[in-house]
């Protein structure tokens, strides 16, 4: 299968892999790269946040005199669609999340200038390229990790932090 003519190696982490031919224009390729960066960055936060929430949510909620979002009803697992935990969180919270996301997307659509990130100016172009490639690859790995967390908890009904306690012993 031929590589897309738009995947010419000019973007970080571009190895010419597009077996389904999605990169049929520079405009589409840039949209896909933007989506990959956004989802990768969010997944990197989630890959760290998921186990941290399972470890510290109840403790932090008690310190702040709030109700925890991790409940005994779902086995003290991070709330997800697969374990039914999302239904235990107040609908008002979800309305707020939707409103915030809607405002953010409205701003993004009205100003389509996508910023690939702020990288240190003191490093060479070669090093900046390496940093950008590392961000893309770590984002891809984090997207796989979050999928694996969800699948593990769905199949085993055991929290991620309890499945591998040697990684997640509370401090």
XYZ file of C-alpha atoms in Angstrom:
171
model
C 0.000 0.000 0.000
C 1.389 3.412 -0.944
C 1.946 6.104 1.652
C -0.160 9.234 1.344
C 1.560 12.033 -0.535
C 0.644 14.310 2.377
C 2.578 12.154 4.842
C 5.973 13.349 3.735
C 7.779 13.220 7.088
C 7.404 16.941 7.771
C 5.276 16.363 10.897
C 6.551 14.906 14.153
C 6.030 11.129 14.473
C 5.071 10.866 10.777
C 6.140 7.485 9.423
C 3.836 7.507 6.396
C 1.349 5.048 7.907
C -2.180 5.669 6.622
C -3.557 2.325 5.399
C -7.137 3.594 5.079
C -6.190 6.756 3.190
C -7.635 9.290 5.630
C -4.854 11.806 4.909
C -6.271 12.794 1.533
C -5.566 16.518 1.964
C -3.400 18.766 4.102
C -6.547 20.178 5.704
C -7.757 16.727 6.788
C -4.288 15.701 7.924
C -4.038 18.810 10.114
C -7.487 18.122 11.607
C -6.485 14.550 12.401
C -3.204 15.685 13.944
C -5.059 18.224 16.080
C -7.480 15.526 17.233
C -4.614 13.129 17.945
C -2.768 15.728 20.024
C -5.869 16.726 21.991
C -6.916 13.157 22.684
C -3.346 12.133 23.474
C -2.901 14.974 25.960
C -6.208 14.181 27.614
C -5.331 10.479 27.742
C -1.967 11.252 29.351
C -3.778 13.166 32.098
C -6.359 10.398 32.429
C -3.756 7.623 32.584
C -2.276 9.340 35.623
C -5.593 10.542 37.043
C -7.461 7.229 36.910
C -5.279 5.372 39.436
C -4.730 8.519 41.507
C -8.489 8.988 41.826
C -8.897 5.397 42.983
C -6.142 5.870 45.557
C -6.889 9.316 46.922
C -10.475 10.379 46.071
C -12.020 9.338 49.376
C -9.163 10.863 51.413
C -9.207 14.160 49.522
C -13.009 14.375 49.676
C -12.927 13.882 53.454
C -10.243 16.567 53.854
C -12.370 19.008 51.842
C -15.614 17.974 53.578
C -17.124 16.793 50.274
C -18.729 13.608 49.035
C -16.343 11.285 47.192
C -17.037 10.324 43.572
C -15.734 6.808 44.158
C -18.376 4.711 45.858
C -18.581 1.288 47.456
C -21.446 0.515 45.026
C -18.976 0.247 42.151
C -16.172 -1.399 44.121
C -14.272 1.831 44.816
C -13.287 1.988 41.144
C -12.915 5.165 39.101
C -16.360 5.971 37.680
C -16.768 4.765 34.098
C -19.530 3.713 31.735
C -18.446 0.095 32.060
C -18.720 -0.162 35.843
C -21.852 1.949 36.232
C -20.046 4.548 38.311
C -20.974 7.496 36.091
C -24.626 7.108 37.055
C -23.718 7.694 40.695
C -22.425 11.225 40.031
C -24.828 14.183 40.218
C -26.424 15.165 36.879
C -25.598 18.792 37.725
C -21.902 17.920 37.442
C -22.456 16.515 33.943
C -24.390 19.625 32.892
C -21.420 21.738 34.018
C -18.973 19.515 32.127
C -21.078 19.717 28.978
C -21.368 23.509 29.254
C -17.608 23.885 29.724
C -16.849 21.564 26.794
C -19.383 23.393 24.607
C -17.845 26.782 25.364
C -14.346 25.440 24.739
C -15.360 23.905 21.395
C -17.221 27.067 20.331
C -14.052 29.073 20.940
C -11.970 26.471 19.071
C -14.288 26.508 16.053
C -14.381 30.309 15.868
C -10.568 30.444 16.070
C -9.221 27.462 14.125
C -5.556 28.352 14.704
C -4.331 25.181 16.374
C -1.316 25.520 18.612
C 0.771 22.361 18.580
C 2.200 23.242 21.964
C 4.743 25.379 23.684
C 8.171 23.835 23.497
C 11.343 25.290 25.013
C 12.942 27.898 22.762
C 16.387 27.130 24.170
C 16.607 23.699 22.529
C 17.657 23.074 18.946
C 15.160 22.318 16.171
C 16.288 18.691 16.213
C 15.590 18.443 19.952
C 12.230 20.185 19.561
C 11.311 17.629 16.902
C 12.293 14.850 19.323
C 10.114 16.407 22.068
C 7.143 16.692 19.678
C 7.589 13.078 18.558
C 7.808 11.948 22.184
C 4.561 13.792 22.979
C 2.733 12.120 20.078
C 4.044 8.656 20.953
C 3.325 9.057 24.673
C -0.174 10.267 23.804
C -0.750 7.204 21.626
C 0.459 4.945 24.436
C -1.761 6.744 26.954
C -4.818 6.248 24.715
C -4.070 2.519 24.689
C -3.509 2.555 28.468
C -6.881 4.145 29.199
C -8.580 1.614 26.938
C -6.751 -1.162 28.800
C -7.757 0.275 32.205
C -11.414 0.310 31.162
C -11.266 -3.206 29.704
C -9.462 -4.582 32.770
C -11.991 -3.163 35.194
C -14.907 -4.283 33.032
C -13.677 -7.869 32.753
C -12.274 -8.355 36.249
C -14.550 -6.056 38.304
C -11.415 -5.140 40.266
C -9.968 -1.627 40.460
C -6.818 -1.031 38.419
C -4.847 -0.120 41.544
C -5.865 -3.401 43.208
C -4.813 -5.501 40.210
C -1.214 -4.304 40.343
C -0.689 -3.086 43.917
C 3.096 -3.023 43.564
C 2.677 -0.032 41.208
C 0.059 1.803 43.242
C 0.782 1.477 46.943
C -0.548 4.606 48.667
C 2.139 6.948 49.885
